[in-house]
């Protein structure tokens, strides 16, 4: 079935370091891909998305490119801040079959940024 | 503020009991989703409703049931509770278009089964 695999955490970085969180997916078709972020004590919020191959989603300095050939959607940021500390979830959404309309999430990667 | 309201925020109960979690979606959203978040399983999709009808079903146990009412709010009923049901339960809503677009999440209900 459709699934998302993202790198295990936790990830600890110093402020201004470069961030990469890997995400790969398995899907029978061409899903939409998303990154969501969960700050402590809150629900998930959409960070960015891409709906087709080679699309790049970007928001708040974060970027991810939809790579069909490698079935990947890695999240990157050039210079992280303490306020980026959160749990990051990669997700895919299908528009057909039993999963249509809902999002399938990876297990999440906890990021801690130290000053 | 996502516009999605979940009540209660915290729930403490005993094994064997039954509880009801409530969700009010964002104004105008027709689709409601329920997710269970636990440390070992991550974020697991339970069930989705669209305009009162079940649209998709995930890893929802037979002891669990849900419904969406005509005013579009939704309830998740958990019965014969076990210790392993302790988790954070999220509700999310969306317009329901396909392919799925942005989901708006509530702050969750923390369920503790003692």
Coordinates of N, CA, C and O in Angstrom, one line a residue, chain A residues 32 34 36 38 41-46 49 51 87 89 92-107, chain B residues 31 33 35 37 40-45 48 55-57 88 90 94 96-108:
Chain A
X32 N 0.1 13.8 -4.3 CA 0.5 15.1 -3.9 C 1.4 14.8 -2.6 O 1.1 13.9 -1.9
X34 N 3.5 16.5 0.9 CA 3.3 17.6 1.8 C 4.4 17.5 2.9 O 4.8 16.4 3.2
X36 N 4.3 18.8 6.9 CA 3.6 19.4 8.0 C 4.6 19.6 9.2 O 5.5 18.8 9.3
X38 N 4.7 20.3 13.5 CA 4.0 20.3 14.8 C 4.8 20.9 15.8 O 5.8 20.4 16.3
X41 N 2.7 21.1 21.9 CA 1.4 21.3 22.4 C 0.4 21.8 21.3 O -0.7 22.2 21.7
X42 N 0.7 21.7 20.1 CA -0.2 22.1 19.0 C -0.5 21.0 18.0 O 0.2 20.0 18.0
X43 N -1.5 21.3 17.2 CA -1.8 20.4 16.1 C -0.8 20.6 14.9 O 0.0 21.6 15.0
X44 N -0.9 19.8 13.9 CA 0.0 19.9 12.7 C -0.5 21.1 11.9 O -1.7 21.4 11.8
X45 N 0.5 21.7 11.2 CA 0.3 22.8 10.3 C 1.0 22.5 9.0 O 2.1 22.0 9.0
X46 N 0.3 22.9 7.9 CA 1.0 22.7 6.6 C 2.2 23.6 6.5 O 2.0 24.9 6.7
X49 N 3.9 22.2 0.1 CA 3.4 21.1 -0.6 C 3.8 21.2 -2.1 O 4.3 22.2 -2.6
X51 N 2.4 19.3 -5.9 CA 1.4 18.4 -6.5 C 1.8 17.6 -7.7 O 1.1 16.7 -8.1
X87 N 8.4 19.1 15.4 CA 8.4 17.8 14.8 C 7.9 18.0 13.4 O 6.9 18.6 13.1
X89 N 6.6 16.3 9.7 CA 6.0 15.2 9.1 C 5.9 15.3 7.6 O 5.5 16.3 7.1
X92 N 1.8 12.0 2.1 CA 1.3 12.0 0.7 C -0.2 11.9 0.7 O -0.8 11.4 1.6
X93 N -0.8 12.4 -0.4 CA -2.2 12.4 -0.5 C -2.6 11.8 -1.9 O -2.0 12.2 -2.9
X94 N -3.5 10.9 -1.9 CA -4.0 10.2 -3.1 C -5.4 10.7 -3.5 O -6.1 11.1 -2.6
X95 N -5.7 10.7 -4.7 CA -7.0 11.1 -5.2 C -7.8 10.0 -5.8 O -8.8 10.2 -6.5
X96 N -7.4 8.7 -5.4 CA -8.2 7.6 -5.9 C -8.0 6.4 -5.0 O -7.1 6.5 -4.1
X97 N -8.8 5.4 -5.2 CA -8.6 4.2 -4.4 C -9.0 4.4 -2.9 O -9.7 5.4 -2.6
X98 N -8.7 3.4 -2.1 CA -9.2 3.4 -0.7 C -8.6 4.6 0.1 O -9.2 4.9 1.1
X99 N -7.5 5.1 -0.3 CA -6.9 6.2 0.4 C -7.3 7.6 0.0 O -6.8 8.6 0.4
X100 N -8.2 7.6 -1.0 CA -8.5 8.9 -1.6 C -9.0 10.0 -0.6 O -9.8 9.7 0.3
X101 N -8.5 11.1 -0.7 CA -8.9 12.2 0.1 C -8.2 12.4 1.4 O -8.3 13.4 2.1
X102 N -7.5 11.3 1.9 CA -6.8 11.5 3.2 C -5.3 11.5 3.0 O -4.8 11.2 1.9
X103 N -4.6 11.9 4.0 CA -3.2 12.0 3.9 C -2.5 10.9 4.7 O -3.0 10.5 5.8
X104 N -1.5 10.3 4.2 CA -0.7 9.3 4.9 C 0.6 9.9 5.3 O 1.3 10.5 4.5
X105 N 0.8 9.8 6.6 CA 2.0 10.5 7.2 C 3.1 9.6 7.5 O 2.9 8.4 7.9
X106 N 4.3 10.1 7.5 CA 5.5 9.5 8.0 C 5.4 9.6 9.5 O 4.6 10.2 10.1
X107 N 6.4 8.9 10.2 CA 6.4 8.9 11.7 C 6.9 10.2 12.3 O 6.7 10.3 13.5
Chain B
X31 N -15.1 18.0 5.0 CA -14.5 16.8 5.3 C -13.8 16.8 6.6 O -13.2 17.8 7.0
X33 N -11.4 14.4 9.3 CA -10.5 13.2 9.4 C -10.2 13.0 10.9 O -10.1 14.0 11.7
X35 N -7.2 11.2 13.3 CA -5.9 10.5 13.4 C -5.6 10.2 14.9 O -6.0 10.9 15.8
X37 N -2.3 9.7 17.3 CA -0.8 9.9 17.4 C -0.3 9.2 18.7 O -0.7 9.6 19.8
X40 N 5.0 5.2 19.5 CA 5.5 4.0 18.7 C 4.9 3.9 17.3 O 5.6 3.5 16.4
X41 N 3.7 4.3 17.2 CA 3.0 4.2 15.8 C 3.0 5.5 15.0 O 2.7 5.4 13.8
X42 N 3.4 6.6 15.6 CA 3.4 7.8 14.8 C 1.9 8.3 14.6 O 1.1 8.0 15.5
X43 N 1.7 8.9 13.5 CA 0.4 9.5 13.2 C -0.4 8.5 12.3 O -0.1 8.4 11.1
X44 N -1.4 7.9 12.9 CA -2.2 6.9 12.1 C -3.5 7.4 11.7 O -4.3 7.9 12.6
X45 N -3.8 7.2 10.5 CA -5.1 7.7 10.0 C -6.2 6.7 10.4 O -6.1 5.5 10.3
X48 N -12.2 9.0 7.7 CA -12.6 10.2 7.1 C -14.0 10.3 6.7 O -14.6 9.3 6.2
X55 N -15.9 8.3 3.8 CA -15.2 8.3 2.6 C -14.0 7.4 2.5 O -13.7 6.8 1.5
X56 N -13.3 7.3 3.6 CA -12.1 6.4 3.6 C -11.9 5.9 5.1 O -12.2 6.6 6.0
X57 N -11.4 4.7 5.1 CA -11.2 4.1 6.4 C -9.7 3.6 6.5 O -9.2 3.0 5.6
X88 N -2.8 10.6 21.6 CA -3.3 11.9 21.3 C -4.2 11.7 20.0 O -3.7 11.2 19.0
X90 N -6.2 13.4 17.0 CA -6.4 14.6 16.3 C -7.6 14.5 15.4 O -7.8 13.5 14.7
X94 N -11.0 19.7 6.0 CA -10.6 20.2 4.7 C -11.8 20.5 3.9 O -12.9 20.0 4.3
X96 N -12.3 19.0 1.2 CA -12.7 17.7 0.7 C -12.5 17.5 -0.7 O -12.8 16.5 -1.3
X97 N -11.8 18.4 -1.4 CA -11.5 18.3 -2.8 C -10.5 17.2 -3.0 O -9.7 16.8 -2.1
X98 N -10.5 16.6 -4.2 CA -9.5 15.6 -4.6 C -8.7 16.1 -5.8 O -9.2 16.7 -6.7
X99 N -7.3 15.9 -5.8 CA -6.6 15.3 -4.7 C -6.6 16.2 -3.4 O -7.0 17.4 -3.5
X100 N -6.3 15.6 -2.3 CA -6.5 16.4 -1.1 C -5.6 17.6 -1.0 O -4.4 17.5 -1.4
X101 N -6.1 18.6 -0.5 CA -5.3 19.9 -0.3 C -5.0 20.0 1.1 O -4.8 19.0 1.8
X102 N -4.9 21.2 1.6 CA -4.5 21.4 3.0 C -5.5 20.9 4.0 O -6.7 21.1 3.9
X103 N -4.9 20.2 5.0 CA -5.7 19.8 6.1 C -5.4 20.8 7.3 O -4.3 21.2 7.5
X104 N -6.5 21.1 8.0 CA -6.4 22.0 9.2 C -6.6 21.1 10.4 O -7.7 20.5 10.5
X105 N -5.6 21.1 11.3 CA -5.7 20.2 12.5 C -6.1 21.0 13.7 O -5.7 22.2 13.9
X106 N -6.9 20.3 14.5 CA -7.2 20.8 15.9 C -6.0 20.5 16.8 O -5.0 20.0 16.4
X107 N -6.2 21.0 18.0 CA -5.1 20.8 19.0 C -5.0 19.5 19.6 O -4.1 19.2 20.4
X108 N -6.0 18.6 19.4 CA -6.0 17.3 19.8 C -6.7 17.0 21.2 O -6.9 18.0 22.0

